Short mmCIF file of C-alpha atoms and ligand atoms in Angstrom, two decimals:
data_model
loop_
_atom_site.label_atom_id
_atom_site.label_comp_id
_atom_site.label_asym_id
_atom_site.label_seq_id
_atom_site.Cartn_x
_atom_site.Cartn_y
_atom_site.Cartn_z
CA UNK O 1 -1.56 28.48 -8.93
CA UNK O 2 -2.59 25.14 -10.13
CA UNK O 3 -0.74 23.61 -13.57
CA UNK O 4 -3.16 22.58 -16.14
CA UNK O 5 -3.33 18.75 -17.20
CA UNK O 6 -4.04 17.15 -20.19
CA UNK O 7 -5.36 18.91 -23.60
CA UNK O 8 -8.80 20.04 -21.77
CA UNK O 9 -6.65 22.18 -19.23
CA UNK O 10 -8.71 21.28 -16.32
CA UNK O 11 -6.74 22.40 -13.54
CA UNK O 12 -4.92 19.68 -11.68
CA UNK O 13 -5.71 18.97 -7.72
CA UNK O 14 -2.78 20.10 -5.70
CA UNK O 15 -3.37 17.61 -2.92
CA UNK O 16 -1.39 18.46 0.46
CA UNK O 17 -0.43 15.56 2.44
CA UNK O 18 0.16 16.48 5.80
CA UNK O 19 3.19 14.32 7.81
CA UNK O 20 4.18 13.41 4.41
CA UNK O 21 7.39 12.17 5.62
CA UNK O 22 5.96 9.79 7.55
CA UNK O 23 5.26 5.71 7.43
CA UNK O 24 1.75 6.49 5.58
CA UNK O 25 3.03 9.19 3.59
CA UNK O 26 6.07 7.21 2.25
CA UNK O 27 3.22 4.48 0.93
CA UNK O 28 0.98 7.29 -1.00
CA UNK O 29 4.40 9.09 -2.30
CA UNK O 30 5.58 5.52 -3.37
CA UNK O 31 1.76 4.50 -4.69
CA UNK O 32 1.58 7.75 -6.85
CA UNK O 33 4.64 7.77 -8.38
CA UNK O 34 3.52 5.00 -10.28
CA UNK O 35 0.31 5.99 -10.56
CA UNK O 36 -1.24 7.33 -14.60
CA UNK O 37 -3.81 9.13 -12.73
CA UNK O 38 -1.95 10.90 -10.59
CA UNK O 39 0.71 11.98 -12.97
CA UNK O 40 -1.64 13.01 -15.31
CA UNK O 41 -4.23 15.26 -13.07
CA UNK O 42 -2.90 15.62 -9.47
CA UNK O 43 -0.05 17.56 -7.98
CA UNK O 44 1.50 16.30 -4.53
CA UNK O 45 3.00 18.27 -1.88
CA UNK O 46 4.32 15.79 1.02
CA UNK O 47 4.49 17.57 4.39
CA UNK O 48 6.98 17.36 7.38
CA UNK O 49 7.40 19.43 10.65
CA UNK O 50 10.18 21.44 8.83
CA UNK O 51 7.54 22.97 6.76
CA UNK O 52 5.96 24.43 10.39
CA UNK O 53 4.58 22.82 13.17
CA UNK O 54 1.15 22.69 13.00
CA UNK O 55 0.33 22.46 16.58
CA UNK O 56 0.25 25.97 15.87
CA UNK O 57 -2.33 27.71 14.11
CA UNK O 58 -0.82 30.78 12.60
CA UNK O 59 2.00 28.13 10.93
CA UNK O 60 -0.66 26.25 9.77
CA UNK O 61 -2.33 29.07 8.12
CA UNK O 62 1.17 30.27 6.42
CA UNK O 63 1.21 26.15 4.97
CA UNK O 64 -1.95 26.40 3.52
CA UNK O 65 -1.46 30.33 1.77
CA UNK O 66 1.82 29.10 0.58
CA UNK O 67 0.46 25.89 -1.40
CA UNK O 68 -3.46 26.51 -1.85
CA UNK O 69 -4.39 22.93 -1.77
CA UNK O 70 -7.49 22.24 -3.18
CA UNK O 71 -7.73 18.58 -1.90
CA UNK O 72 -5.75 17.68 2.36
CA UNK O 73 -4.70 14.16 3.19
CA UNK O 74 -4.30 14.85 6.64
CA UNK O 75 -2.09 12.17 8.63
CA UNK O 76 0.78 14.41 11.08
CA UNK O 77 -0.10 13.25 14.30
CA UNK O 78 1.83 12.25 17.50
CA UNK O 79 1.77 8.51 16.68
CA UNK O 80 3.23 6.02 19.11
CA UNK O 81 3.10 2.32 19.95
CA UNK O 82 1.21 0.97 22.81
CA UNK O 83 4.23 1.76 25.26
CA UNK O 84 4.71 5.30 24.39
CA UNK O 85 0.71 6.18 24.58
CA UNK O 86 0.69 4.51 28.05
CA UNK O 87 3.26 6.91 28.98
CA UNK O 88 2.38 10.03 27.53
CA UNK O 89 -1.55 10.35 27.46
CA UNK O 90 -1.67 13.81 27.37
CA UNK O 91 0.71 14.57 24.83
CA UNK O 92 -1.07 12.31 22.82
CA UNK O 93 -4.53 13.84 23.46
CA UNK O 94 -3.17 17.54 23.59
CA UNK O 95 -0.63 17.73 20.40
CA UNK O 96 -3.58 16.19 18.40
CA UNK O 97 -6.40 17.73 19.70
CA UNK O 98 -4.74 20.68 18.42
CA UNK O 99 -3.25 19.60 14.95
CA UNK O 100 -6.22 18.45 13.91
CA UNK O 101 -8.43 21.28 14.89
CA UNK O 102 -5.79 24.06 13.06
CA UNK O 103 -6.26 21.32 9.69
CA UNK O 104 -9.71 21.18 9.77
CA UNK O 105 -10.35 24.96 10.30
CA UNK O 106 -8.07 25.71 8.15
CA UNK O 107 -9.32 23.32 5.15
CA UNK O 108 -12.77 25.53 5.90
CA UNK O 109 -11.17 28.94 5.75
CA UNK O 110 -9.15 28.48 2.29
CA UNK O 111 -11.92 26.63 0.72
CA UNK O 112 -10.31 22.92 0.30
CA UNK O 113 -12.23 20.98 -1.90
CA UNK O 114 -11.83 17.47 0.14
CA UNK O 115 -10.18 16.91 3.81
CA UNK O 116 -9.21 12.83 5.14
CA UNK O 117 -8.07 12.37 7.70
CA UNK O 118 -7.21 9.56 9.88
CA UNK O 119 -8.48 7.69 12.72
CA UNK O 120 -7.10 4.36 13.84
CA UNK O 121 -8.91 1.11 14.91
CA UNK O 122 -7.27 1.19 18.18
CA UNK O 123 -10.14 4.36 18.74
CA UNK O 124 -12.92 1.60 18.77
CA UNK O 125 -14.46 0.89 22.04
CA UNK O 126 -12.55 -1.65 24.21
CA UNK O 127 -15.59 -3.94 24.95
CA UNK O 128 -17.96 -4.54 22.47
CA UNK O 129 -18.82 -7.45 19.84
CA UNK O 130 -16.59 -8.69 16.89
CA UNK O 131 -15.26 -7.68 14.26
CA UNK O 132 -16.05 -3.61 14.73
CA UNK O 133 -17.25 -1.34 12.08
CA UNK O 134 -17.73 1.77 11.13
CA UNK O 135 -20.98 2.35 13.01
CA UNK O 136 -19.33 2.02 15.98
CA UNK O 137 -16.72 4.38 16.85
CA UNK O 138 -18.22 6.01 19.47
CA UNK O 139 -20.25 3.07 21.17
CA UNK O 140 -18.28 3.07 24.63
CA UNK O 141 -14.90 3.90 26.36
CA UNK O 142 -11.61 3.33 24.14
CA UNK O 143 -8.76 0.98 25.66
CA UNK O 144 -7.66 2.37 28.69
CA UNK O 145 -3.52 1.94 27.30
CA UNK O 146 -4.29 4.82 24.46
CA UNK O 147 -7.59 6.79 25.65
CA UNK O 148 -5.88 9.99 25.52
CA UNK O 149 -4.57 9.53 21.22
CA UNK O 150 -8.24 8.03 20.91
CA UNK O 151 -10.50 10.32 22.44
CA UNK O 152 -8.57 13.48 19.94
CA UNK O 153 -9.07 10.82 17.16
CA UNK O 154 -12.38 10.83 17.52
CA UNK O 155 -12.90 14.51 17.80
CA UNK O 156 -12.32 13.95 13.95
CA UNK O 157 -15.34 12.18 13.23
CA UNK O 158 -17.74 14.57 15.13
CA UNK O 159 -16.06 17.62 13.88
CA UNK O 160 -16.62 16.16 10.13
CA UNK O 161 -20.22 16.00 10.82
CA UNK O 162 -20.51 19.29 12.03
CA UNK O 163 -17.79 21.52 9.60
CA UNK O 164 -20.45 19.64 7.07
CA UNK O 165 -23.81 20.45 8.89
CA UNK O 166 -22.65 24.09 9.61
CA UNK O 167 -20.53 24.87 6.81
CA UNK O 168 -20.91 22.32 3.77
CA UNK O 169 -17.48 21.20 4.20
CA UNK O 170 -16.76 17.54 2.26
CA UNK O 171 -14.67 16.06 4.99
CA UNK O 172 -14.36 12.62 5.43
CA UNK O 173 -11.55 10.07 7.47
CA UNK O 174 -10.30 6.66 7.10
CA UNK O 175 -9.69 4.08 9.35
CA UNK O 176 -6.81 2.36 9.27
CA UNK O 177 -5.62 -0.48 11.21
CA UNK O 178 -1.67 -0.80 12.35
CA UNK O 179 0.30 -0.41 9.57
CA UNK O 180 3.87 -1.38 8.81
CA UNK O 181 6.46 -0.90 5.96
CA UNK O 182 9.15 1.33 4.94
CA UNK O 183 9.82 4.24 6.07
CA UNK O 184 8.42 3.60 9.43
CA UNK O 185 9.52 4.49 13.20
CA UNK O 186 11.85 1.80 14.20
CA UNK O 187 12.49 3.14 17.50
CA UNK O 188 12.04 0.43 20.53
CA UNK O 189 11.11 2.79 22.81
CA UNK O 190 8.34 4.54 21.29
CA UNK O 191 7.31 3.13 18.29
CA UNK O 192 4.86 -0.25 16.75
CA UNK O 193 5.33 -3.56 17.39
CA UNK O 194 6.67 -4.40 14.27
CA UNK O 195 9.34 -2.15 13.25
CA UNK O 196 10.40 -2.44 17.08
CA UNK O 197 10.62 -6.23 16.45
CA UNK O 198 12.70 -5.47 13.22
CA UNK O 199 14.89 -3.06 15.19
CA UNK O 200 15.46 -5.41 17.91
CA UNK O 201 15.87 -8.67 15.75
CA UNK O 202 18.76 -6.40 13.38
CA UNK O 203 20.38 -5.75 16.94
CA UNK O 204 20.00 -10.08 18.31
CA UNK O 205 21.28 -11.07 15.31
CA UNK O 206 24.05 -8.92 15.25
CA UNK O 207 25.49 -9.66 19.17
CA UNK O 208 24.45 -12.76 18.91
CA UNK O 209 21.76 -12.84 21.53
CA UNK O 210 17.93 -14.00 21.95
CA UNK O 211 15.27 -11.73 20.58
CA UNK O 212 12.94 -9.99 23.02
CA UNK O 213 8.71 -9.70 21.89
CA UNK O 214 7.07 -7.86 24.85
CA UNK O 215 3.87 -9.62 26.39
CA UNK O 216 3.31 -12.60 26.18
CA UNK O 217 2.70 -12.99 22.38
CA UNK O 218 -1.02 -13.67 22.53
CA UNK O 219 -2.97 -10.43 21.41
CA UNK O 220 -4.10 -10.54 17.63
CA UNK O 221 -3.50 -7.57 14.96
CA UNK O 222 -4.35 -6.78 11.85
CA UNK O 223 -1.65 -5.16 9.84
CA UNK O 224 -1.65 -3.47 6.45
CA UNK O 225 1.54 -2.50 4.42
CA UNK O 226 1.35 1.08 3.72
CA UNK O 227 1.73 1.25 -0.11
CA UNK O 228 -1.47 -0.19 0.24
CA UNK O 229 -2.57 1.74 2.39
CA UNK O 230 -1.35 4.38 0.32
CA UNK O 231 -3.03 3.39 -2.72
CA UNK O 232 -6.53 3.04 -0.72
CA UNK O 233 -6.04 6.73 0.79
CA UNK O 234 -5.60 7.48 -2.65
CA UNK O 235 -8.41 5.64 -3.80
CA UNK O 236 -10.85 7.66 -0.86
CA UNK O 237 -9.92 10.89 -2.16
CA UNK O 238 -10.79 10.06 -5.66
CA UNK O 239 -14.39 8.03 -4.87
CA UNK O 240 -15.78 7.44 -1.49
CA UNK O 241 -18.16 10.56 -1.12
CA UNK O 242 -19.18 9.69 2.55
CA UNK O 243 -19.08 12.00 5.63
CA UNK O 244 -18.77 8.77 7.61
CA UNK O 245 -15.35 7.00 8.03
CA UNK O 246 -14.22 3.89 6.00
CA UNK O 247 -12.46 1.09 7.87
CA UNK O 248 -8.88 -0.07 5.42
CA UNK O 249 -7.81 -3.19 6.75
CA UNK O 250 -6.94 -6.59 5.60
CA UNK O 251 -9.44 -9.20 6.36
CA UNK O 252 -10.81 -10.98 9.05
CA UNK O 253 -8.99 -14.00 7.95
CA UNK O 254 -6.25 -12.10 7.95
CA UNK O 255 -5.68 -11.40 11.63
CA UNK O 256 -2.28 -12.78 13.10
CA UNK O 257 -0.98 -13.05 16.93
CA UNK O 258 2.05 -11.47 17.97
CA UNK O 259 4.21 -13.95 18.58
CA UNK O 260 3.33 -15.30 14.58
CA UNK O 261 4.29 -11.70 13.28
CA UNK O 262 7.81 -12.11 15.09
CA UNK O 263 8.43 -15.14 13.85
CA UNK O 264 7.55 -14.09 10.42
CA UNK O 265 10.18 -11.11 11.12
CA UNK O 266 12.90 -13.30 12.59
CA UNK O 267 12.01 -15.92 9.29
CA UNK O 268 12.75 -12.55 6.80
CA UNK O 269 15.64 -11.40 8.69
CA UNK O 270 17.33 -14.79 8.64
CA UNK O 271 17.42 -14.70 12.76
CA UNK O 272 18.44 -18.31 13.97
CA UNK O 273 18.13 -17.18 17.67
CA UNK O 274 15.58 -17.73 20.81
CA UNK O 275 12.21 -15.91 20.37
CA UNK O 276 11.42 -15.49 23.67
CA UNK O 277 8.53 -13.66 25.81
CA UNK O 278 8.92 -10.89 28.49
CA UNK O 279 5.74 -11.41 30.16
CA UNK O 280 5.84 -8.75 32.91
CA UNK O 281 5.71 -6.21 29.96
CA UNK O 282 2.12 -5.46 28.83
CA UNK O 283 -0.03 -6.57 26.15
CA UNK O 284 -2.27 -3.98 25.96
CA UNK O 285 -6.14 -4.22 24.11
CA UNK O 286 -6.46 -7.74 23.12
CA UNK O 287 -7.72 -7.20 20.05
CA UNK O 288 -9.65 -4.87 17.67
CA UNK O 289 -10.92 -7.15 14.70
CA UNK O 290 -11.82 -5.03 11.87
CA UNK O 291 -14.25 -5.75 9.53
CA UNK O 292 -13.90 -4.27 5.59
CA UNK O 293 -16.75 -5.08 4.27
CA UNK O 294 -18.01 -2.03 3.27
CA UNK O 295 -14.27 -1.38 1.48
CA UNK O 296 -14.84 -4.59 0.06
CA UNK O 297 -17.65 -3.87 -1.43
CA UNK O 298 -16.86 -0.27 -2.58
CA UNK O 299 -13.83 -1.60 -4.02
CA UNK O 300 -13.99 -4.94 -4.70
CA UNK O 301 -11.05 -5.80 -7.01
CA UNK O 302 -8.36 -4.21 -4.31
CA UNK O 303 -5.60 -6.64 -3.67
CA UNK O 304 -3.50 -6.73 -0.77
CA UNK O 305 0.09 -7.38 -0.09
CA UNK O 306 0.46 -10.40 1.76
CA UNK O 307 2.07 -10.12 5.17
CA UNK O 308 5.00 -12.38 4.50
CA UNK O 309 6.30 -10.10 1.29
CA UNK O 310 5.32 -7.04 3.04
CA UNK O 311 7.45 -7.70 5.97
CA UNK O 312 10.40 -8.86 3.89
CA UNK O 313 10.19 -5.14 1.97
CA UNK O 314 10.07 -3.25 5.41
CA UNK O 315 13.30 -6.00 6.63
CA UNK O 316 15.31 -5.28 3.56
CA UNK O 317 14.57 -1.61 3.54
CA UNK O 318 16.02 -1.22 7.45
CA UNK O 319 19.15 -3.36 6.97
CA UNK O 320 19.86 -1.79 4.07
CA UNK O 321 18.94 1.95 5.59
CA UNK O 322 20.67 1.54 9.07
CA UNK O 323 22.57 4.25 9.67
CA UNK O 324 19.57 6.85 8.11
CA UNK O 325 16.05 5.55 9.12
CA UNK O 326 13.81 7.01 12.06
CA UNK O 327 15.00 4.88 14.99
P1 NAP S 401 4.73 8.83 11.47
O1 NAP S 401 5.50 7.89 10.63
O2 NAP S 401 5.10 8.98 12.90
O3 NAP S 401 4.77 10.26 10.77
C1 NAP S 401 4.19 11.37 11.39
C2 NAP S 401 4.26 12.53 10.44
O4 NAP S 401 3.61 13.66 11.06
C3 NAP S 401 5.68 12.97 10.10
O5 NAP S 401 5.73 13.41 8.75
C4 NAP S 401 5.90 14.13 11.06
O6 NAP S 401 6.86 15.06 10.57
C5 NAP S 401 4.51 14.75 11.06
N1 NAP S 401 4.26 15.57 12.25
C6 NAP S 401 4.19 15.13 13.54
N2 NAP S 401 3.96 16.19 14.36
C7 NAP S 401 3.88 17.30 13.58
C8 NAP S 401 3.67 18.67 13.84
N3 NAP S 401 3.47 19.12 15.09
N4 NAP S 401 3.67 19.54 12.80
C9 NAP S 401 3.86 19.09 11.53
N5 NAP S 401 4.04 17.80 11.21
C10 NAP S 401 4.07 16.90 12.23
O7 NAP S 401 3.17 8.48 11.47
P2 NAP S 401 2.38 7.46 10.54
O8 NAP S 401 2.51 6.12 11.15
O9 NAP S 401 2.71 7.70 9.12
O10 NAP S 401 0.87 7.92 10.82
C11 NAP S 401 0.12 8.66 9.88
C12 NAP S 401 -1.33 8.70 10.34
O11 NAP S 401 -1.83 7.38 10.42
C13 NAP S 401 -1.51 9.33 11.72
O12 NAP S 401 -2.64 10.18 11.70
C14 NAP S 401 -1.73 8.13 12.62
O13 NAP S 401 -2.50 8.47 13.73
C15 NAP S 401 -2.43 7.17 11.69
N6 NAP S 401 -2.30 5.74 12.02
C16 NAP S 401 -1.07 5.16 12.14
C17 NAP S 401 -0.98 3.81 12.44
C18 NAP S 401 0.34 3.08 12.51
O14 NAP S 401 0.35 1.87 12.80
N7 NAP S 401 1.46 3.72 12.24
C19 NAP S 401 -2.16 3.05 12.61
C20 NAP S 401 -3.38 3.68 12.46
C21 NAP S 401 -3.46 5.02 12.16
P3 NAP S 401 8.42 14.91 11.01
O15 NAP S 401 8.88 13.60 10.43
O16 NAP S 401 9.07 16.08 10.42
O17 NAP S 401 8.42 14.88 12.51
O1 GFB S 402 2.05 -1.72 17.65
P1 GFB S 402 1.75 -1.74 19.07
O2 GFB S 402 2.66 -1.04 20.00
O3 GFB S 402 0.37 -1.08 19.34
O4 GFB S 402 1.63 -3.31 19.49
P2 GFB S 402 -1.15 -1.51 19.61
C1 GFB S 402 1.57 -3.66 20.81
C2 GFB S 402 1.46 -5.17 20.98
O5 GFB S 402 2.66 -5.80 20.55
C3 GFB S 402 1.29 -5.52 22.45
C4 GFB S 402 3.35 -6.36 21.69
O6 GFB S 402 0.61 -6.74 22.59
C5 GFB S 402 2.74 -5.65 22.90
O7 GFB S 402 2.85 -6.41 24.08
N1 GFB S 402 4.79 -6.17 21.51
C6 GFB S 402 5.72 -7.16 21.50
C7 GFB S 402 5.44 -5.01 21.27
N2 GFB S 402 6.94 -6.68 21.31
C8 GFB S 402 6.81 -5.33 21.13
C9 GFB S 402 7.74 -4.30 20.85
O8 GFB S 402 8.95 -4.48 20.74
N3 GFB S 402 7.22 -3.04 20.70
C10 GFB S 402 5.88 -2.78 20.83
N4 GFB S 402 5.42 -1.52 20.63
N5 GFB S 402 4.97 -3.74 21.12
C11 GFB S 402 -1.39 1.00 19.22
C12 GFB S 402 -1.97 2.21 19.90
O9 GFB S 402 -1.79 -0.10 19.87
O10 GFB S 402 -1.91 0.88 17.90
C13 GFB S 402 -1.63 3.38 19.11
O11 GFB S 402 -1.50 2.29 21.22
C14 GFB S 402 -1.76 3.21 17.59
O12 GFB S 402 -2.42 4.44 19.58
C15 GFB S 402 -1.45 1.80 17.07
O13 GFB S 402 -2.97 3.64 17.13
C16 GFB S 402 -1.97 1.54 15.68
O14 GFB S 402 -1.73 -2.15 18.41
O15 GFB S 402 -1.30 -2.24 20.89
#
């Protein structure tokens, strides 16, 4: 059962945060736990896979009669950089097709009060006209490197629609765009550009060799620190009432190439060595410029964590987490 709050003893939320454990779920955990609001009226459960795999529906069902949630921030996916969805498309399209159809049924059968999920700008059509917004997820054919993670992602967005049409259901997602910060996957192989780049730079500096960006260091990114992020998921719950997704991204302005965002991490982790390219490795979708002005308008006074400090947070948080973090 819910605790009470407060001296009206309203019942406090007991939100459920899916893949809790994860790079977004470290930024809401850190976000609330220095958040009034939350102490005062919300209770958080963080998620991981230990808790049951919800690929599979009867776990799934055991998660949600063991904590009654009355409010689901749904982000346990298969998540991947661009090399690991070009190598396992349908893993990526099966493992979420079926995560996020056990969550969403679910959230209907034991009455949860709010689902949001998320999607991911890299879902956005691959040729269309800049920036993208919300209006446009399903306007054409995804990038061809990550079709099988985009097409389940978007499954999301129709299925709010109809779990609202059919059964009332106030479901809503976010969209994010790549995010970055503590906590995160630094493995090479599989993971983001960034904490790769981190990874890799730790490694160059220590043997004393030149540090490796894949492609050729042209495509552009936006990139949001996930306490932010955090704080904005946080933020939807509480007051953005839509059925339709919300894009959370830095601005326009704030776009950046590759090759910038590795200097940037060879600048915070004090790397003196060659940046160079590896050009026969691919680049993948050019870009995917974002546009937030309907976030900026729904919350206007949000302030972002410039890149620069950002990255020197998620730098000082792997050196000084080695031997422990995901990698
Ligand atoms: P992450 O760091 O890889 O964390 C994934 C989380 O999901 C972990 O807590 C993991 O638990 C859990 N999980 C995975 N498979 C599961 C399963 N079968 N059953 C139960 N739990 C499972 O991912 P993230 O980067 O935080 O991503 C969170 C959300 O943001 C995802 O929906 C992702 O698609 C979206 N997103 C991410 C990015 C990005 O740049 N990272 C960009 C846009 C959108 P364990 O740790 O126990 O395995
Ligand atoms: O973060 P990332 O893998 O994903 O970034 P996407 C890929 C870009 O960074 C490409 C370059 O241009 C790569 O050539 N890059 C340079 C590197 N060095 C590295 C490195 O060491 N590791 C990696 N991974 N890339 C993903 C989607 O696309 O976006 C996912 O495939 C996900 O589905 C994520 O949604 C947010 O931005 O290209």
């Amino acid at each position: 059962m819910a605790e009470t709050s407060g001296t009206d003893a309203a019942p406090k939320k007991v939100v459920m945060v899916t893949g809790g454990t994860g790079l977004v779920g470290c930024g809401i955990k850190e976000f609330v736990e220095s958040d009034a609001e939350a102490k005062e009226k919300e209770e958080y459960i963080f998620l991981s896979s230990k808790d049951g795999d919800i690929r599979n529906m009867e776990e799934t069902k055991l998660i949600f009669e063991k904590y009654k949630p009355t409010h689901v921030i749904h982000l346990a996916a298969r998540v991947g950089g661009l090399f690991s969805n070009l190598k396992y498309k349908v893993e990526f399209f099966r493992e979420n097709i079926l995560i996020n159809d056990n969550v969403m049924e679910c959230c209907r059968i034991y009455k949860v009060e709010k689902l949001v999920s998320c999607l991911s700008t890299c879902i956005f059509p691959d040729k269309t006209t800049y920036p993208i917004d919300e209006t446009m997820v399903h306007n054409g054919p995804p990038h061809v490197s990550n079709e099988g993670y985009a097409y389940a992602k978007r499954m999301i967005d129709v299925l709010n629609r109809c779990y609202k049409e059919e059964y009332g259901c106030n479901f809503t997602s976010v969209i994010p765009t790549n995010i970055y910060g503590k906590g995160d996957n630094f493995s090479i192989d599989n993971g983001h550009v960034l904490p790769g780049l981190i990874h890799k730079c730790y490694k160059a500096k220590q043997a004393g060799e030149d540090l490796h960006v894949w492609g050729t260091g042209s495509p552009l990114r936006q990139f949001i620190y996930n306490v932010d992020l955090g704080a904005l998921m946080i933020w939807t719950m509480r007051n953005y009432h839509e059925v339709d997704p919300i894009i959370l991204s830095v601005g326009e302005e704030d776009e950046v190439s590759i090759a910038d965002a590795a200097k940037m991490i060879a600048s915070a982790m004090d790397f003196e060595g060659n940046v160079v390219f590896d050009t026969d490795k691919s680049d993948g979708q050019f870009k995917k410029t974002a546009c937030n002005d309907l976030l900026k308008q729904k919350n206007p006074d949000f302030k972002f964590t410039p890149m620069k400090e950002g990255l020197k947070q998620a730098c000082e948080w792997f050196c000084e987490n080695y031997e422990t973090a995901r990698k």
